[in-house]
Tab-separated table of C-alpha atoms in Angstrom:
chain	number	residue	atom	x	y	z
A	13	MET	CA	-9.777	-15.884	-19.215
A	14	THR	CA	-8.692	-19.259	-20.314
A	15	SER	CA	-9.039	-20.639	-23.866
A	16	LEU	CA	-9.592	-24.309	-24.044
A	17	ALA	CA	-10.664	-26.283	-27.151
A	18	ALA	CA	-12.362	-23.973	-29.880
A	19	ASN	CA	-15.830	-25.112	-28.503
A	20	GLU	CA	-14.956	-24.497	-24.823
A	21	PHE	CA	-14.434	-21.286	-23.093
A	22	SER	CA	-14.082	-20.207	-19.400
A	23	GLU	CA	-13.480	-16.989	-17.326
A	24	SER	CA	-13.437	-16.066	-13.782
A	25	HIS	CA	-15.912	-13.728	-11.987
A	26	ARG	CA	-16.086	-12.143	-8.601
A	27	VAL	CA	-19.670	-12.273	-7.147
A	28	VAL	CA	-20.552	-8.765	-5.921
A	29	ASP	CA	-23.234	-7.394	-3.620
A	30	HIS	CA	-25.620	-6.244	-6.277
A	31	GLU	CA	-25.708	-9.759	-7.798
A	32	VAL	CA	-27.002	-11.498	-4.672
A	33	ASP	CA	-30.339	-11.810	-2.820
A	34	ASP	CA	-31.031	-10.953	0.822
A	35	THR	CA	-29.402	-14.310	1.909
A	36	ARG	CA	-26.183	-13.010	0.115
A	37	ARG	CA	-26.361	-15.767	-2.488
A	38	LEU	CA	-26.120	-15.229	-6.281
A	39	THR	CA	-29.599	-14.902	-7.773
A	40	LEU	CA	-30.779	-17.242	-10.542
A	41	ALA	CA	-31.193	-14.170	-12.864
A	42	GLN	CA	-27.498	-13.339	-12.335
A	43	LEU	CA	-26.484	-16.923	-12.932
A	44	ILE	CA	-28.186	-16.652	-16.389
A	45	ASN	CA	-26.475	-13.294	-17.017
A	46	LEU	CA	-23.096	-15.023	-16.236
A	47	PHE	CA	-23.852	-17.896	-18.486
A	48	VAL	CA	-24.939	-15.679	-21.392
A	49	LEU	CA	-21.893	-13.513	-20.846
A	50	VAL	CA	-19.393	-16.396	-21.098
A	51	SER	CA	-21.173	-17.509	-24.330
A	52	GLU	CA	-20.826	-13.984	-25.727
A	53	ASP	CA	-17.206	-13.754	-24.816
A	54	GLN	CA	-16.526	-17.155	-26.508
A	55	ASN	CA	-18.339	-15.968	-29.606
A	56	ASP	CA	-16.368	-12.737	-29.691
A	57	ASN	CA	-13.154	-14.658	-29.221
A	58	LEU	CA	-13.937	-16.809	-32.171
A	59	GLY	CA	-15.012	-13.834	-34.309
A	60	LEU	CA	-18.633	-14.935	-34.026
A	61	GLY	CA	-20.041	-11.882	-32.297
A	62	VAL	CA	-23.570	-10.434	-32.745
A	63	ASP	CA	-22.619	-8.333	-35.747
A	64	PHE	CA	-21.083	-11.307	-37.614
A	65	VAL	CA	-24.187	-13.574	-36.901
A	66	GLN	CA	-26.554	-10.731	-38.007
A	67	SER	CA	-24.555	-10.375	-41.265
A	68	HIS	CA	-25.859	-13.825	-42.077
A	69	GLY	CA	-29.541	-12.711	-41.641
A	70	VAL	CA	-30.125	-14.510	-38.359
A	71	GLY	CA	-29.850	-14.060	-34.585
A	72	TRP	CA	-29.377	-16.778	-31.978
A	73	VAL	CA	-32.468	-17.289	-29.854
A	74	VAL	CA	-32.626	-19.630	-26.766
A	75	THR	CA	-35.747	-21.839	-26.581
A	76	GLN	CA	-35.003	-23.912	-23.396
A	77	TYR	CA	-32.707	-23.973	-20.354
A	78	HIS	CA	-32.245	-26.702	-17.743
A	79	PHE	CA	-30.228	-25.750	-14.623
A	80	GLN	CA	-29.087	-27.888	-11.838
A	81	VAL	CA	-27.804	-26.103	-8.710
A	82	THR	CA	-25.615	-27.621	-5.939
A	83	ARG	CA	-25.081	-24.435	-4.150
A	84	MET	CA	-25.132	-20.711	-5.132
A	85	PRO	CA	-21.951	-18.739	-4.393
A	86	LEU	CA	-21.953	-15.887	-1.824
A	87	ALA	CA	-21.108	-12.240	-2.429
A	88	GLY	CA	-17.262	-11.933	-2.399
A	89	ASP	CA	-16.651	-15.426	-3.849
A	90	THR	CA	-14.640	-15.695	-7.029
A	91	VAL	CA	-16.089	-18.339	-9.365
A	92	VAL	CA	-15.222	-19.809	-12.816
A	93	VAL	CA	-17.781	-19.837	-15.463
A	94	LYS	CA	-17.412	-22.271	-18.346
A	95	THR	CA	-19.386	-23.028	-21.528
A	96	LYS	CA	-19.172	-25.560	-24.303
A	97	ALA	CA	-20.901	-25.520	-27.671
A	98	THR	CA	-21.376	-29.221	-27.469
A	99	ALA	CA	-23.504	-30.348	-30.322
A	100	PHE	CA	-25.622	-29.073	-33.252
A	101	ASN	CA	-27.718	-30.311	-36.189
A	102	LYS	CA	-29.429	-28.447	-39.035
A	103	TYR	CA	-31.833	-26.475	-36.836
A	104	PHE	CA	-30.614	-26.731	-33.223
A	105	ALA	CA	-27.593	-26.148	-31.195
A	106	TYR	CA	-26.994	-27.602	-27.720
A	107	ARG	CA	-24.691	-25.638	-25.317
A	108	GLU	CA	-23.621	-26.511	-21.833
A	109	TYR	CA	-22.556	-24.351	-18.843
A	110	TRP	CA	-20.748	-24.870	-15.595
A	111	LEU	CA	-20.248	-22.685	-12.502
A	112	PHE	CA	-17.208	-23.822	-10.460
A	113	ALA	CA	-16.032	-22.645	-6.963
A	114	ALA	CA	-12.475	-21.493	-6.567
A	115	ASP	CA	-11.522	-25.095	-5.376
A	116	GLY	CA	-12.938	-26.569	-8.572
A	117	THR	CA	-16.152	-28.053	-7.150
A	118	THR	CA	-19.236	-27.662	-9.355
A	119	LEU	CA	-21.766	-25.205	-8.054
A	120	ALA	CA	-24.146	-25.244	-10.953
A	121	TYR	CA	-24.618	-26.875	-14.336
A	122	GLY	CA	-26.815	-25.736	-17.274
A	123	GLU	CA	-27.985	-27.079	-20.655
A	124	SER	CA	-29.568	-25.043	-23.361
A	125	ILE	CA	-31.163	-25.333	-26.780
A	126	TRP	CA	-30.656	-22.549	-29.394
A	127	VAL	CA	-32.089	-21.796	-32.779
A	128	ALA	CA	-31.235	-19.314	-35.520
A	129	MET	CA	-34.083	-16.887	-36.033
A	130	SER	CA	-34.289	-15.360	-39.485
A	131	TYR	CA	-34.624	-11.562	-39.409
A	132	ALA	CA	-36.590	-11.652	-42.669
A	133	THR	CA	-39.212	-14.253	-41.863
A	134	ARG	CA	-39.100	-14.086	-37.991
A	135	LYS	CA	-39.052	-17.886	-38.158
A	136	ILE	CA	-36.515	-20.517	-37.406
A	137	ALA	CA	-33.813	-20.841	-40.198
A	138	THR	CA	-31.239	-23.477	-41.091
A	139	ILE	CA	-28.160	-22.712	-39.067
A	140	PRO	CA	-25.625	-21.007	-41.478
A	141	MET	CA	-22.398	-23.007	-41.386
A	142	GLU	CA	-20.360	-19.842	-41.157
A	143	ILE	CA	-21.676	-19.110	-37.768
A	144	ILE	CA	-21.096	-22.576	-36.317
A	145	ALA	CA	-18.038	-24.096	-38.107
A	146	PRO	CA	-15.485	-22.105	-36.050
A	147	TYR	CA	-16.529	-23.915	-32.821
A	148	GLU	CA	-15.055	-27.026	-34.444
A	149	THR	CA	-18.028	-29.135	-32.987
A	150	ALA	CA	-19.002	-32.106	-35.136
A	151	PRO	CA	-22.617	-32.167	-36.303
A	152	VAL	CA	-24.913	-34.827	-34.965
A	153	LYS	CA	-28.132	-36.457	-36.084
A	154	ARG	CA	-29.880	-36.316	-32.701
A	155	LEU	CA	-29.412	-33.631	-30.046
A	156	PRO	CA	-29.877	-34.285	-26.284
A	157	ARG	CA	-33.468	-33.549	-25.320
A	158	LEU	CA	-34.104	-31.172	-22.416
A	159	PRO	CA	-36.853	-31.921	-19.998
A	160	ARG	CA	-40.025	-29.994	-20.988
A	161	PRO	CA	-41.858	-28.226	-18.162
A	162	SER	CA	-44.854	-30.234	-17.085
A	163	ARG	CA	-48.387	-29.092	-17.872
A	164	PHE	CA	-49.488	-26.412	-15.395
A	165	ASP	CA	-51.711	-28.002	-12.674
A	166	GLU	CA	-54.804	-25.850	-12.863
A	167	THR	CA	-56.162	-27.453	-9.618
A	168	GLN	CA	-53.396	-26.002	-7.426
A	169	THR	CA	-53.720	-22.775	-5.565
A	170	THR	CA	-51.770	-20.096	-7.572
A	171	GLU	CA	-50.316	-16.715	-6.754
A	172	THR	CA	-50.252	-14.094	-9.526
A	173	LYS	CA	-48.144	-10.920	-9.689
A	174	PRO	CA	-48.365	-8.292	-12.442
A	175	TYR	CA	-45.415	-6.680	-14.151
A	176	LEU	CA	-45.075	-3.921	-16.712
A	177	VAL	CA	-42.018	-4.500	-19.003
A	178	ARG	CA	-39.594	-1.607	-18.109
A	179	TYR	CA	-37.317	0.427	-20.444
A	180	PHE	CA	-34.298	-1.083	-18.648
A	181	ASP	CA	-35.673	-4.681	-19.140
A	182	ILE	CA	-35.105	-4.565	-22.865
A	183	ASP	CA	-32.149	-5.316	-25.072
A	184	ALA	CA	-30.718	-3.562	-28.120
A	185	ASN	CA	-33.092	-5.807	-30.084
A	186	GLY	CA	-36.262	-4.442	-28.394
A	187	HIS	CA	-37.053	-7.738	-26.518
A	188	VAL	CA	-36.942	-8.447	-22.855
A	189	ASN	CA	-33.537	-9.779	-21.654
A	190	ASN	CA	-34.297	-13.372	-20.655
A	191	ALA	CA	-32.838	-12.925	-17.169
A	192	HIS	CA	-35.914	-10.896	-16.204
A	193	TYR	CA	-38.264	-13.851	-16.682
A	194	PHE	CA	-36.414	-15.581	-13.873
A	195	ASP	CA	-37.007	-12.647	-11.505
A	196	TRP	CA	-40.677	-12.420	-12.522
A	197	MET	CA	-41.143	-16.219	-12.004
A	198	LEU	CA	-39.417	-16.527	-8.656
A	199	ASP	CA	-40.830	-13.184	-7.258
A	200	ALA	CA	-44.356	-14.702	-7.457
A	201	LEU	CA	-43.342	-17.156	-4.683
A	202	PRO	CA	-43.591	-15.982	-1.038
A	203	ALA	CA	-40.366	-14.233	0.168
A	204	GLU	CA	-40.302	-16.574	3.205
A	205	PHE	CA	-40.217	-19.589	0.801
A	206	LEU	CA	-37.335	-18.050	-1.211
A	207	ARG	CA	-35.424	-17.228	2.031
A	208	THR	CA	-35.711	-20.797	3.402
A	209	HIS	CA	-35.388	-22.783	0.191
A	210	GLN	CA	-32.458	-23.449	-2.170
A	211	LEU	CA	-33.151	-23.924	-5.863
A	212	ARG	CA	-32.019	-27.392	-6.985
A	213	ASP	CA	-33.418	-27.807	-10.551
A	214	PHE	CA	-34.960	-25.326	-12.950
A	215	GLN	CA	-36.375	-26.071	-16.462
A	216	ILE	CA	-37.743	-23.181	-18.581
A	217	ARG	CA	-39.183	-23.083	-22.041
A	218	PHE	CA	-39.616	-19.780	-23.898
A	219	GLU	CA	-42.674	-19.665	-26.122
A	220	ASN	CA	-43.436	-16.025	-27.168
A	221	GLU	CA	-41.369	-12.856	-27.059
A	222	VAL	CA	-42.354	-10.041	-24.650
A	223	ARG	CA	-41.778	-6.388	-25.667
A	224	TYR	CA	-41.375	-2.975	-24.033
A	225	GLY	CA	-44.504	-1.638	-22.337
A	226	GLU	CA	-46.451	-4.976	-22.332
A	227	ALA	CA	-48.200	-6.096	-19.173
A	228	VAL	CA	-47.358	-9.659	-18.087
A	229	ALA	CA	-48.647	-11.855	-15.206
A	230	SER	CA	-46.313	-14.180	-13.374
A	231	VAL	CA	-48.389	-17.151	-12.165
A	232	ALA	CA	-46.922	-19.597	-9.719
A	233	SER	CA	-47.971	-22.551	-7.461
A	234	HIS	CA	-45.700	-24.414	-5.067
A	235	THR	CA	-45.381	-27.349	-2.720
A	236	ALA	CA	-42.729	-27.789	-0.100
A	237	THR	CA	-40.194	-29.008	-2.731
A	238	THR	CA	-41.531	-28.022	-6.163
A	239	SER	CA	-42.957	-24.994	-8.008
A	240	GLN	CA	-44.633	-24.363	-11.414
A	241	HIS	CA	-44.430	-21.149	-13.175
A	242	ARG	CA	-46.030	-19.361	-16.225
A	243	ILE	CA	-45.455	-15.958	-17.641
A	244	MET	CA	-48.685	-14.846	-19.332
A	245	MET	CA	-49.509	-11.962	-21.768
A	246	GLY	CA	-53.251	-12.066	-21.547
A	247	ALA	CA	-54.137	-15.588	-22.806
A	248	THR	CA	-50.747	-16.032	-24.523
A	249	THR	CA	-47.993	-17.990	-22.634
A	250	ALA	CA	-44.700	-16.332	-22.912
A	251	ALA	CA	-42.738	-18.916	-20.914
A	252	THR	CA	-43.261	-21.972	-18.662
A	253	ALA	CA	-41.030	-23.382	-16.031
A	254	ASN	CA	-40.692	-26.065	-13.255
A	255	ALA	CA	-38.538	-25.836	-10.273
A	256	ALA	CA	-37.314	-28.247	-7.598
A	257	TRP	CA	-36.304	-26.949	-4.153
A	258	ALA	CA	-34.549	-28.172	-0.958
A	259	MET	CA	-34.522	-26.591	2.450
A	260	ARG	CA	-31.690	-24.104	2.580
A	261	GLU	CA	-28.719	-24.890	4.894
A	262	ARG	CA	-28.302	-22.092	7.492
B	7	MET	CA	-7.164	-2.792	-8.059
B	8	THR	CA	-4.869	0.023	-7.085
B	9	SER	CA	-4.404	1.349	-3.556
B	10	LEU	CA	-3.816	5.057	-3.353
B	11	ALA	CA	-3.928	7.213	-0.139
B	12	ALA	CA	-5.916	5.491	2.631
B	13	ASN	CA	-8.998	7.690	1.781
B	14	GLU	CA	-8.791	6.828	-1.978
B	15	PHE	CA	-9.390	3.636	-3.864
B	16	SER	CA	-9.834	2.576	-7.427
B	17	GLU	CA	-10.443	-0.603	-9.402
B	18	SER	CA	-11.177	-1.497	-13.073
B	19	HIS	CA	-14.331	-2.910	-14.472
B	20	ARG	CA	-15.386	-4.355	-17.796
B	21	VAL	CA	-18.869	-3.046	-18.782
B	22	VAL	CA	-20.930	-6.116	-19.926
B	23	ASP	CA	-24.118	-6.577	-21.890
B	24	HIS	CA	-26.499	-6.989	-18.894
B	25	GLU	CA	-25.313	-3.639	-17.403
B	26	VAL	CA	-26.330	-1.528	-20.520
B	27	ASP	CA	-29.604	-0.185	-21.932
B	28	ASP	CA	-30.905	-0.671	-25.414
B	29	THR	CA	-28.487	1.967	-26.800
B	30	ARG	CA	-25.691	-0.234	-25.303
B	31	ARG	CA	-24.684	2.382	-22.743
B	32	LEU	CA	-24.152	1.764	-19.011
B	33	THR	CA	-27.417	2.466	-17.132
B	34	LEU	CA	-27.514	5.021	-14.292
B	35	ALA	CA	-28.500	2.202	-11.881
B	36	GLN	CA	-25.450	0.285	-12.802
B	37	LEU	CA	-23.244	3.358	-12.482
B	38	ILE	CA	-24.516	3.618	-8.793
B	39	ASN	CA	-23.901	-0.109	-8.318
B	40	LEU	CA	-20.244	0.417	-9.429
B	41	PHE	CA	-19.840	3.441	-7.171
B	42	VAL	CA	-21.258	1.552	-4.173
B	43	LEU	CA	-19.032	-1.409	-4.977
B	44	VAL	CA	-15.790	0.600	-5.129
B	45	SER	CA	-16.726	2.062	-1.697
B	46	GLU	CA	-17.329	-1.333	-0.215
B	47	ASP	CA	-14.077	-2.615	-1.638
B	48	GLN	CA	-12.290	0.353	-0.088
B	49	ASN	CA	-13.972	-0.282	3.259
B	50	ASP	CA	-13.075	-4.037	3.175
B	51	ASN	CA	-9.530	-3.185	2.247
B	52	LEU	CA	-9.190	-0.947	5.323
B	53	GLY	CA	-10.969	-3.430	7.634
B	54	LEU	CA	-14.106	-1.274	7.727
B	55	GLY	CA	-16.625	-3.750	6.242
B	56	VAL	CA	-20.281	-4.021	7.051
B	57	ASP	CA	-19.736	-6.388	10.032
B	58	PHE	CA	-17.162	-4.055	11.635
B	59	VAL	CA	-19.388	-0.967	11.149
B	60	GLN	CA	-22.417	-2.931	12.583
B	61	SER	CA	-20.301	-3.887	15.662
B	62	HIS	CA	-20.353	-0.226	16.469
B	63	GLY	CA	-24.188	-0.228	16.530
B	64	VAL	CA	-24.566	1.684	13.298
B	65	GLY	CA	-24.840	1.300	9.570
B	66	TRP	CA	-23.878	3.727	6.811
B	67	VAL	CA	-26.973	5.272	5.052
B	68	VAL	CA	-26.721	7.560	2.016
B	69	THR	CA	-28.979	10.653	2.062
B	70	GLN	CA	-28.023	12.468	-1.173
B	71	TYR	CA	-26.235	11.866	-4.430
B	72	HIS	CA	-25.235	14.366	-7.187
B	73	PHE	CA	-23.906	12.907	-10.426
B	74	GLN	CA	-22.479	14.668	-13.496
B	75	VAL	CA	-22.148	12.649	-16.656
B	76	THR	CA	-20.083	13.436	-19.599
B	77	ARG	CA	-20.649	10.171	-21.441
B	78	MET	CA	-21.735	6.729	-20.348
B	79	PRO	CA	-19.418	3.827	-21.353
B	80	LEU	CA	-20.484	1.185	-23.925
B	81	ALA	CA	-20.761	-2.541	-23.420
B	82	GLY	CA	-17.261	-4.001	-23.820
B	83	ASP	CA	-15.476	-0.897	-22.549
B	84	THR	CA	-13.150	-1.289	-19.587
B	85	VAL	CA	-13.429	1.600	-17.177
B	86	VAL	CA	-11.819	2.636	-13.886
B	87	VAL	CA	-13.897	3.453	-10.865
B	88	LYS	CA	-12.440	5.610	-8.060
B	89	THR	CA	-13.724	6.869	-4.800
B	90	LYS	CA	-12.455	9.185	-2.105
B	91	ALA	CA	-13.662	9.560	1.490
B	92	THR	CA	-13.083	13.265	1.248
B	93	ALA	CA	-14.428	14.887	4.373
B	94	PHE	CA	-16.466	14.362	7.442
B	95	ASN	CA	-17.686	16.051	10.602
B	96	LYS	CA	-19.661	14.829	13.691
B	97	TYR	CA	-22.716	13.620	11.788
B	98	PHE	CA	-22.022	13.663	8.023
B	99	ALA	CA	-19.499	12.107	5.732
B	100	TYR	CA	-18.803	13.453	2.190
B	101	ARG	CA	-17.656	10.916	-0.390
B	102	GLU	CA	-16.691	11.491	-4.067
B	103	TYR	CA	-16.674	9.161	-7.033
B	104	TRP	CA	-15.126	9.150	-10.557
B	105	LEU	CA	-15.643	6.970	-13.574
B	106	PHE	CA	-12.704	7.108	-16.091
B	107	ALA	CA	-12.371	5.757	-19.595
B	108	ALA	CA	-9.312	3.588	-20.347
B	109	ASP	CA	-7.532	6.662	-21.730
B	110	GLY	CA	-8.043	8.548	-18.395
B	111	THR	CA	-10.788	10.928	-19.549
B	112	THR	CA	-13.541	11.471	-16.916
B	113	LEU	CA	-16.896	9.858	-17.939
B	114	ALA	CA	-18.788	10.639	-14.722
B	115	TYR	CA	-18.284	12.245	-11.379
B	116	GLY	CA	-20.387	11.806	-8.201
B	117	GLU	CA	-20.703	13.336	-4.795
B	118	SER	CA	-22.596	11.901	-1.864
B	119	ILE	CA	-23.579	12.571	1.702
B	120	TRP	CA	-23.699	9.691	4.254
B	121	VAL	CA	-24.933	9.449	7.859
B	122	ALA	CA	-24.490	6.727	10.507
B	123	MET	CA	-27.875	5.302	11.418
B	124	SER	CA	-28.196	3.813	14.927
B	125	TYR	CA	-29.673	0.270	14.884
B	126	ALA	CA	-31.122	0.928	18.440
B	127	THR	CA	-32.898	4.159	17.749
B	128	ARG	CA	-33.234	4.088	13.920
B	129	LYS	CA	-32.072	7.675	14.106
B	130	ILE	CA	-28.898	9.440	12.933
B	131	ALA	CA	-26.020	8.868	15.381
B	132	THR	CA	-22.637	10.586	15.989
B	133	ILE	CA	-20.200	8.910	13.615
B	134	PRO	CA	-18.015	6.534	15.718
B	135	MET	CA	-14.359	7.481	15.292
B	136	GLU	CA	-13.422	3.853	14.849
B	137	ILE	CA	-15.297	3.543	11.587
B	138	ILE	CA	-13.872	6.716	10.175
B	139	ALA	CA	-10.237	7.182	11.487
B	140	PRO	CA	-8.701	4.534	9.249
B	141	TYR	CA	-9.467	6.654	6.160
B	142	GLU	CA	-6.951	9.195	7.555
B	143	THR	CA	-9.277	11.994	6.333
B	144	ALA	CA	-9.156	15.158	8.494
B	145	PRO	CA	-12.397	16.209	10.165
B	146	VAL	CA	-13.846	19.536	8.952
B	147	LYS	CA	-16.309	22.145	10.387
B	148	ARG	CA	-18.381	22.513	7.249
B	149	LEU	CA	-18.957	19.832	4.593
B	150	PRO	CA	-19.703	20.710	1.031
B	151	ARG	CA	-23.396	21.099	0.412
B	152	LEU	CA	-25.032	19.108	-2.312
B	153	PRO	CA	-27.733	20.718	-4.500
B	154	ARG	CA	-31.174	19.865	-3.178
B	155	PRO	CA	-33.786	18.748	-5.694
B	156	SER	CA	-36.140	21.573	-6.379
B	157	ARG	CA	-39.741	21.571	-5.269
B	158	PHE	CA	-41.883	19.380	-7.508
B	159	ASP	CA	-43.745	21.602	-10.015
B	160	GLU	CA	-47.416	20.513	-9.582
B	161	THR	CA	-48.451	22.518	-12.599
B	162	GLN	CA	-46.574	20.258	-14.987
B	163	THR	CA	-48.061	17.296	-16.772
B	164	THR	CA	-46.831	14.196	-14.940
B	165	GLU	CA	-46.548	10.506	-15.792
B	166	THR	CA	-46.986	7.967	-13.110
B	167	LYS	CA	-45.938	4.271	-13.048
B	168	PRO	CA	-46.703	1.890	-10.310
B	169	TYR	CA	-44.143	-0.615	-8.893
B	170	LEU	CA	-44.392	-3.354	-6.360
B	171	VAL	CA	-41.119	-3.892	-4.399
B	172	ARG	CA	-39.768	-7.340	-5.415
B	173	TYR	CA	-37.992	-9.972	-3.395
B	174	PHE	CA	-34.879	-9.381	-5.553
B	175	ASP	CA	-34.983	-5.552	-4.984
B	176	ILE	CA	-34.083	-5.969	-1.358
B	177	ASP	CA	-30.752	-6.108	0.416
B	178	ALA	CA	-29.633	-8.298	3.380
B	179	ASN	CA	-30.971	-5.548	5.645
B	180	GLY	CA	-34.576	-5.868	4.261
B	181	HIS	CA	-34.530	-2.424	2.515
B	182	VAL	CA	-34.657	-1.645	-1.258
B	183	ASN	CA	-31.210	-1.450	-2.816
B	184	ASN	CA	-30.899	2.241	-3.796
B	185	ALA	CA	-30.053	1.347	-7.373
B	186	HIS	CA	-33.749	0.467	-8.021
B	187	TYR	CA	-34.872	3.970	-7.308
B	188	PHE	CA	-32.936	5.133	-10.375
B	189	ASP	CA	-34.697	2.522	-12.596
B	190	TRP	CA	-38.101	3.436	-11.180
B	191	MET	CA	-37.490	7.171	-11.661
B	192	LEU	CA	-36.116	7.005	-15.236
B	193	ASP	CA	-38.580	4.315	-16.449
B	194	ALA	CA	-41.497	6.758	-15.795
B	195	LEU	CA	-40.092	8.930	-18.675
B	196	PRO	CA	-41.045	7.940	-22.267
B	197	ALA	CA	-38.688	5.272	-23.888
B	198	GLU	CA	-38.230	7.542	-26.871
B	199	PHE	CA	-37.014	10.368	-24.540
B	200	LEU	CA	-34.518	7.958	-22.870
B	201	ARG	CA	-33.296	6.692	-26.264
B	202	THR	CA	-32.718	10.100	-27.658
B	203	HIS	CA	-31.354	11.907	-24.555
B	204	GLN	CA	-28.176	11.601	-22.575
B	205	LEU	CA	-28.188	12.239	-18.841
B	206	ARG	CA	-25.995	15.155	-17.797
B	207	ASP	CA	-26.778	15.828	-14.163
B	208	PHE	CA	-28.778	13.939	-11.515
B	209	GLN	CA	-29.496	15.071	-7.984
B	210	ILE	CA	-31.388	12.613	-5.635
B	211	ARG	CA	-32.362	12.934	-2.073
B	212	PHE	CA	-33.537	9.928	-0.053
B	213	GLU	CA	-36.303	10.761	2.437
B	214	ASN	CA	-37.976	7.517	3.614
B	215	GLU	CA	-37.085	3.785	3.291
B	216	VAL	CA	-39.053	1.411	1.135
B	217	ARG	CA	-39.517	-2.203	2.150
B	218	TYR	CA	-40.361	-5.494	0.553
B	219	GLY	CA	-43.926	-5.804	-0.795
B	220	GLU	CA	-44.688	-2.093	-0.624
B	221	ALA	CA	-46.429	-0.426	-3.579
B	222	VAL	CA	-44.650	2.718	-4.800
B	223	ALA	CA	-45.464	5.235	-7.565
B	224	SER	CA	-42.870	6.795	-9.786
B	225	VAL	CA	-43.985	10.285	-10.727
B	226	ALA	CA	-42.150	12.238	-13.404
B	227	SER	CA	-42.475	15.335	-15.552
B	228	HIS	CA	-40.037	16.492	-18.186
B	229	THR	CA	-39.138	19.289	-20.592
B	230	ALA	CA	-36.694	18.952	-23.554
B	231	THR	CA	-33.725	19.247	-21.223
B	232	THR	CA	-34.927	18.647	-17.651
B	233	SER	CA	-36.985	16.109	-15.569
B	234	GLN	CA	-38.371	16.029	-12.046
B	235	HIS	CA	-38.952	12.812	-10.135
B	236	ARG	CA	-40.727	11.656	-7.038
B	237	ILE	CA	-41.040	8.115	-5.557
B	238	MET	CA	-44.232	8.084	-3.476
B	239	MET	CA	-45.602	5.485	-0.951
B	240	GLY	CA	-49.157	6.720	-0.712
B	241	ALA	CA	-48.795	10.285	0.561
B	242	THR	CA	-45.251	9.749	1.866
B	243	THR	CA	-42.294	10.764	-0.299
B	244	ALA	CA	-39.535	8.107	-0.437
B	245	ALA	CA	-37.122	10.089	-2.672
B	246	THR	CA	-37.037	13.137	-4.988
B	247	ALA	CA	-34.793	13.863	-7.851
B	248	ASN	CA	-33.872	16.479	-10.584
B	249	ALA	CA	-32.256	15.567	-13.854
B	250	ALA	CA	-30.688	17.588	-16.747
B	251	TRP	CA	-30.511	16.083	-20.189
B	252	ALA	CA	-28.840	16.764	-23.568
B	253	MET	CA	-29.640	15.265	-26.911
B	254	ARG	CA	-27.754	12.040	-27.374
B	255	GLU	CA	-24.983	11.972	-29.956
B	256	ARG	CA	-25.683	9.289	-32.500
């Protein structure tokens, strides 16, 4: 673990067999898990852990991610995961992530937008200064905007797979761990597509929370190089995403 | 990582948030992942990795596990995982596992029985000496016997949950990663039971392989202190298990 500036943090990680797919490459869900982990380790390191944030009546909630992938690491590779709490304003915080190979080349890059959700009102709250000042990031008027997933093309042929939220999908707060959305979304694509294609770009927007025991449908359509995704709870959209793909190098 | 005798191996691991359940304790599936990982690291360390084993026309397949749990570690805990290739005969290998807290107390103990499956015949083969000699374990006539899950009590009230095998459930060999059986089995129990009970003993026997896209049913029944489990593919049993539980300390 290396400490950089207060708003940056990095740590190394060995990719192991249960974090990879059948091509032996890190899964997107595990990439998110590593990005969330490095953020939490940074927060703990600065005394900004979950308990401290909760003591201010709020919890951090992610609303959007945008990932760009050059190459996913293989089982056995040691990688470096880095995050930066780059910018914030009254209501939104912008955080970046990097995944580096051992030789320093960038394997993946991520951007994310976070809000502070009030436990009392279940609505977005002003970000308490106490939970953001220790990063020593200067406030800004305008945050970078993340690309918003395009409107789902209803004319495309879609595939739908059903999922029941499992006990082991949920966090200590009773909500689904975000990483599971990525598995549901990609699992709706044909296995042969996943085996022969490499994810290049992934944009996801979270709209409504999913809870234990709920039934969701993962709806997907794809071309040779793009895919569109929705997680639905009945008529309610839980999340939407767009992905770009390239043929996988053998 | 510490090397002990050739047939023993241990390494440390930090339990992180995406490996725990909503009580913040390590899940059974992640415990198995850690046990499998320490075996693989031992194998690689001795030059007995998957490629070497495959070059002898076989692959290791687990047929039974028996786990005893004192206490599952919490997110943030650093633990030590240890394995020992304890005994083998012509057809079976017996391997033990330990999970230790940082202070050396035993959190969990596991036993397992492995066979060498021939790629040519898909049947159990004589264990090639080349893949077992480097452990420097003496061969034995009789291996320890693991408890066999009791016959499923058809008179009990059962709960059944359906699962479709997902792309991300499968290994490089096209079969379901064993860890998923544990999630399917326990997820069929009520969440409130899982939240208020601590697993003490778990015996599982694998009978038939499950592949990508197949539909399985997890069937479970429970009393206050025991549960019975079956994973079914239609009328075929994929795995059976028995568990013993105690009330969880708060």
